[in-house]
Short mmCIF file of C-alpha atoms and ligand atoms in Angstrom, two decimals:
data_model
loop_
_atom_site.label_atom_id
_atom_site.label_comp_id
_atom_site.label_asym_id
_atom_site.label_seq_id
_atom_site.Cartn_x
_atom_site.Cartn_y
_atom_site.Cartn_z
CA MET A 1 16.14 173.25 83.12
CA ALA A 2 17.00 176.28 85.28
CA ARG A 3 17.03 176.60 89.06
CA ILE A 4 13.61 177.33 90.55
CA ALA A 5 12.92 181.08 90.92
CA SER A 6 12.71 182.12 94.57
CA GLU A 7 9.20 183.59 94.17
CA VAL A 8 7.95 180.28 92.76
CA MET A 9 9.73 178.43 95.59
CA ARG A 10 8.01 180.64 98.18
CA GLU A 11 4.58 179.74 96.76
CA ARG A 12 5.44 176.04 96.74
CA LEU A 13 6.51 176.12 100.41
CA LYS A 14 3.16 177.39 101.69
CA VAL A 15 1.78 174.04 102.86
CA TYR A 16 4.56 171.47 102.59
CA PHE A 17 3.48 167.97 103.55
CA ILE A 18 6.10 165.41 104.62
CA MET A 19 5.29 161.72 104.99
CA GLY A 20 6.53 158.16 104.98
CA SER A 21 4.81 154.83 105.58
CA THR A 22 5.43 154.96 109.35
CA ASN A 23 3.58 158.27 109.80
CA CYS A 24 0.21 157.22 108.45
CA LYS A 25 -2.89 155.99 110.21
CA LYS A 26 -4.62 155.17 106.92
CA GLN A 27 -3.29 153.74 103.67
CA PRO A 28 -0.42 156.13 102.70
CA LEU A 29 -1.47 156.53 99.06
CA GLU A 30 -4.93 157.56 100.30
CA VAL A 31 -3.38 159.97 102.84
CA LEU A 32 -1.34 161.69 100.11
CA THR A 33 -4.33 161.86 97.76
CA GLU A 34 -6.48 163.43 100.47
CA ALA A 35 -3.73 165.90 101.37
CA ILE A 36 -3.48 166.98 97.73
CA ASP A 37 -7.27 167.29 97.52
CA GLY A 38 -7.03 169.50 100.62
CA GLY A 39 -4.60 171.83 98.85
CA ILE A 40 -1.00 171.02 99.88
CA THR A 41 1.56 172.77 97.69
CA LEU A 42 4.65 170.54 98.01
CA PHE A 43 5.39 166.98 99.12
CA GLN A 44 8.46 165.35 100.71
CA PHE A 45 8.97 161.60 100.82
CA ARG A 46 10.60 160.87 104.20
CA GLU A 47 10.87 157.14 104.82
CA LYS A 48 12.65 156.73 108.14
CA GLY A 49 12.24 155.53 111.71
CA SER A 50 11.48 152.10 113.07
CA GLY A 51 9.67 149.90 110.53
CA ALA A 52 10.60 152.08 107.56
CA LEU A 53 10.81 150.42 104.17
CA VAL A 54 14.23 149.86 102.59
CA GLY A 55 15.66 148.77 99.24
CA GLU A 56 13.27 147.74 96.48
CA GLN A 57 10.18 148.20 98.68
CA LYS A 58 11.19 151.77 99.51
CA TYR A 59 11.84 152.50 95.83
CA GLU A 60 8.50 151.06 94.73
CA PHE A 61 6.58 152.92 97.45
CA ALA A 62 8.32 156.19 96.53
CA ARG A 63 7.48 155.64 92.87
CA GLN A 64 3.78 155.20 93.68
CA LEU A 65 3.71 158.40 95.74
CA GLN A 66 5.63 160.23 93.02
CA ASN A 67 3.08 159.13 90.42
CA ILE A 68 0.27 160.61 92.49
CA CYS A 69 2.18 163.90 92.81
CA LYS A 70 2.96 163.97 89.08
CA LYS A 71 -0.68 163.51 88.09
CA ARG A 72 -1.69 166.39 90.36
CA GLY A 73 1.19 168.79 89.61
CA ILE A 74 2.72 168.67 93.10
CA PRO A 75 6.55 168.70 93.14
CA PHE A 76 8.04 165.58 94.76
CA ILE A 77 11.05 166.04 97.07
CA VAL A 78 13.07 163.14 98.54
CA ASN A 79 14.43 163.39 102.09
CA ASP A 80 18.08 162.37 102.73
CA ASP A 81 18.44 159.83 99.90
CA VAL A 82 20.10 161.66 97.01
CA GLU A 83 20.62 158.47 94.99
CA LEU A 84 16.90 157.65 95.25
CA ALA A 85 16.02 161.18 94.12
CA LEU A 86 18.27 160.76 91.08
CA ALA A 87 16.98 157.26 90.30
CA LEU A 88 13.38 158.54 90.37
CA ASP A 89 14.20 161.81 88.63
CA ALA A 90 12.48 163.53 91.57
CA ASP A 91 11.97 167.30 91.61
CA GLY A 92 14.39 167.78 94.48
CA VAL A 93 16.11 166.69 97.67
CA HIS A 94 15.99 167.80 101.30
CA ILE A 95 19.10 167.33 103.44
CA GLY A 96 20.01 168.22 107.01
CA GLN A 97 23.18 169.08 108.88
CA ASP A 98 24.01 165.41 109.47
CA ASP A 99 23.43 164.36 105.85
CA GLU A 100 25.64 164.64 102.78
CA ASP A 101 27.37 168.01 102.33
CA ALA A 102 25.03 170.49 100.63
CA ARG A 103 27.66 171.63 98.09
CA ILE A 104 28.22 168.05 96.95
CA VAL A 105 24.49 167.41 96.76
CA ARG A 106 24.04 170.56 94.65
CA GLU A 107 26.70 169.26 92.23
CA LYS A 108 25.01 165.87 92.04
CA ILE A 109 21.47 167.13 91.46
CA GLY A 110 22.12 170.02 89.06
CA ASP A 111 19.14 172.37 88.94
CA LYS A 112 16.75 170.21 90.97
CA ILE A 113 15.30 171.80 94.12
CA LEU A 114 17.69 171.68 97.10
CA GLY A 115 16.29 172.16 100.61
CA VAL A 116 18.62 172.34 103.61
CA SER A 117 17.76 172.29 107.33
CA ALA A 118 19.14 175.13 109.45
CA HIS A 119 18.90 175.76 113.19
CA ASN A 120 20.82 179.03 113.44
CA LEU A 121 22.24 181.95 111.42
CA LYS A 122 25.55 180.25 110.65
CA GLU A 123 23.84 177.16 109.22
CA ALA A 124 21.40 179.30 107.24
CA GLN A 125 24.23 181.35 105.69
CA ALA A 126 26.21 178.20 104.89
CA ALA A 127 23.15 176.64 103.25
CA ILE A 128 22.67 179.71 101.07
CA ALA A 129 26.36 179.69 100.07
CA ALA A 130 26.11 175.99 99.19
CA GLY A 131 23.25 176.64 96.78
CA ALA A 132 20.08 175.87 98.74
CA ASP A 133 16.78 176.88 97.12
CA TYR A 134 15.08 177.00 100.51
CA ILE A 135 15.84 176.36 104.16
CA GLY A 136 13.76 174.35 106.63
CA VAL A 137 13.91 175.83 110.13
CA GLY A 138 12.87 173.92 113.22
CA PRO A 139 11.70 172.37 115.35
CA ILE A 140 9.63 175.44 116.09
CA TYR A 141 7.44 173.58 118.60
CA PRO A 142 7.99 170.19 120.29
CA THR A 143 7.52 167.27 117.91
CA LYS A 144 7.01 163.53 118.27
CA SER A 145 7.75 162.84 114.60
CA LYS A 146 11.56 163.08 114.75
CA GLU A 147 13.46 160.95 117.27
CA ASP A 148 16.65 163.04 117.20
CA ALA A 149 14.98 166.47 117.02
CA LYS A 150 16.78 169.40 118.60
CA LYS A 151 15.13 171.64 121.22
CA ALA A 152 12.15 173.67 119.98
CA GLN A 153 13.05 177.33 119.42
CA GLY A 154 9.64 178.90 118.90
CA PRO A 155 8.67 181.26 116.03
CA GLU A 156 11.32 183.70 117.36
CA ILE A 157 14.05 181.85 115.45
CA ILE A 158 12.32 182.79 112.19
CA ARG A 159 11.92 186.42 113.21
CA PHE A 160 15.58 186.45 114.23
CA LEU A 161 16.82 185.00 110.93
CA ARG A 162 14.73 187.46 108.91
CA GLY A 163 16.03 190.31 111.09
CA GLN A 164 19.59 189.22 110.25
CA GLY A 165 18.87 189.56 106.54
CA VAL A 166 18.15 185.92 105.68
CA ASP A 167 15.76 186.40 102.76
CA ILE A 168 15.94 182.96 101.13
CA PRO A 169 12.63 181.03 100.90
CA LEU A 170 12.10 179.62 104.40
CA VAL A 171 9.72 176.96 105.67
CA ALA A 172 9.07 176.34 109.36
CA ILE A 173 8.83 172.79 110.72
CA GLY A 174 8.08 170.96 113.96
CA GLY A 175 4.83 170.73 115.91
CA ILE A 176 2.95 172.98 113.49
CA THR A 177 -0.85 172.78 113.39
CA ALA A 178 -3.69 174.88 111.99
CA GLU A 179 -3.85 176.54 115.44
CA ASN A 180 -0.27 177.83 115.52
CA ALA A 181 0.48 178.18 111.76
CA GLY A 182 -0.65 181.83 111.80
CA GLU A 183 1.98 182.91 114.32
CA VAL A 184 4.68 181.06 112.38
CA MET A 185 3.71 182.90 109.18
CA ASN A 186 3.59 186.20 111.06
CA ALA A 187 7.17 185.60 112.21
CA GLY A 188 8.30 185.67 108.56
CA ALA A 189 8.06 182.10 107.25
CA ASP A 190 7.02 181.57 103.63
CA GLY A 191 5.22 178.40 104.61
CA VAL A 192 4.70 175.58 107.07
CA SER A 193 5.88 172.03 106.85
CA VAL A 194 4.02 169.29 108.67
CA ILE A 195 4.00 165.55 109.21
CA SER A 196 1.55 164.60 111.98
CA ALA A 197 -0.95 167.44 111.54
CA ILE A 198 -1.97 165.80 108.26
CA ALA A 199 -0.63 162.21 108.34
CA SER A 200 -2.14 161.38 111.76
CA ALA A 201 -5.41 163.23 111.24
CA ALA A 202 -8.68 161.30 111.08
CA SER A 203 -9.31 163.27 107.88
CA PRO A 204 -6.06 164.24 106.12
CA PHE A 205 -8.26 166.12 103.62
CA LEU A 206 -9.83 168.36 106.27
CA ALA A 207 -6.52 168.78 108.12
CA ALA A 208 -4.77 169.92 104.94
CA LYS A 209 -7.67 172.23 104.08
CA GLN A 210 -7.54 173.91 107.49
CA LEU A 211 -3.80 174.51 107.18
CA VAL A 212 -4.25 175.85 103.66
CA GLN A 213 -6.98 178.26 104.81
CA THR A 214 -4.86 179.53 107.71
CA VAL A 215 -1.70 179.99 105.66
CA PHE A 216 -3.33 181.57 102.59
CA ASN A 217 -5.54 183.87 104.68
CA ASN A 218 -2.40 185.07 106.41
CA ASP A 219 -0.95 186.55 103.16
C1 LIG B 301 11.29 171.01 105.21
C2 LIG B 301 12.16 170.23 106.11
N1 LIG B 301 12.85 170.88 107.06
C3 LIG B 301 13.63 170.19 107.92
C4 LIG B 301 13.74 168.81 107.79
C5 LIG B 301 14.64 168.01 108.71
O1 LIG B 301 15.77 167.51 108.02
P1 LIG B 301 16.93 166.76 108.86
O2 LIG B 301 17.42 167.72 109.86
O3 LIG B 301 17.90 166.19 107.91
O4 LIG B 301 16.16 165.59 109.59
P2 LIG B 301 15.41 164.33 108.93
O5 LIG B 301 14.12 164.80 108.35
O6 LIG B 301 16.28 163.77 107.85
O7 LIG B 301 15.21 163.38 110.06
C6 LIG B 301 13.01 168.18 106.78
N2 LIG B 301 13.07 166.86 106.59
N3 LIG B 301 12.24 168.90 105.95
C1 TZP B 302 11.44 166.26 110.19
C2 TZP B 302 11.46 167.27 111.26
N1 TZP B 302 12.51 168.14 111.37
C3 TZP B 302 12.37 168.97 112.38
S1 TZP B 302 10.97 168.70 113.26
C4 TZP B 302 10.51 167.43 112.23
C5 TZP B 302 9.28 166.65 112.42
C6 TZP B 302 8.03 167.43 112.09
O1 TZP B 302 6.90 166.62 112.29
P1 TZP B 302 5.56 167.17 112.97
O2 TZP B 302 4.94 168.09 111.97
O3 TZP B 302 4.72 165.94 113.18
O4 TZP B 302 5.94 167.83 114.24
MG1 MG B 303 18.03 164.43 106.95
#
């Protein structure tokens, strides 16, 4: 297996849904199925926060979500937990600045997809040097889905990074909805990454579909 080509990565990042059991209003397997029906292009399993599953229960839940993704051809990325990603033979891992070092994670996961969070130019350049396949930049807008989120920087951070020559696949995250996704794409993002816009929606199917329409019509 070779590393993912950056043009393929860019397509996959378009509507990147992130979810764990604590984010969902409905049954999580149903939420993921609806989101896929609505057209999401990538999925990240992020099981954290108060009440999150651990151990065997976390593994079993992840496996069920992964099976849904596999059947529908949606790559399955694991947040933070590199050992879980390896145990499941997931498609990739997403890590942040407070997680395991990106260079070490790259060594551990071989050619699997590696996503790294960046909040500024220095972190973005370090992520690229460490072998990231994409960077996640945010929060762009205020978010209630991450307890320790940094201050929102607005779409300007994306425009700034692009202006500085950062051309790696880049996904924006934090407070993104169908209403503001257009301005995030216009700032230079390859895609948008969301938790609550889909996981907390009365209809995850319709919420995903709206995001998909906005992002793809912006091309
Ligand atoms: C696509 C994407 N971008 C950023 C993050 C945030 O990662 P991190 O900073 O490690 O925070 P946690 O998600 O682990 O709380 C992400 N998960 N996905
Ligand atoms: C994981 C993460 N990293 C930065 S903001 C955020 C939470 C995004 O969730 P939401 O889409 O509900 O704002
Ligand atoms: Mg993390």
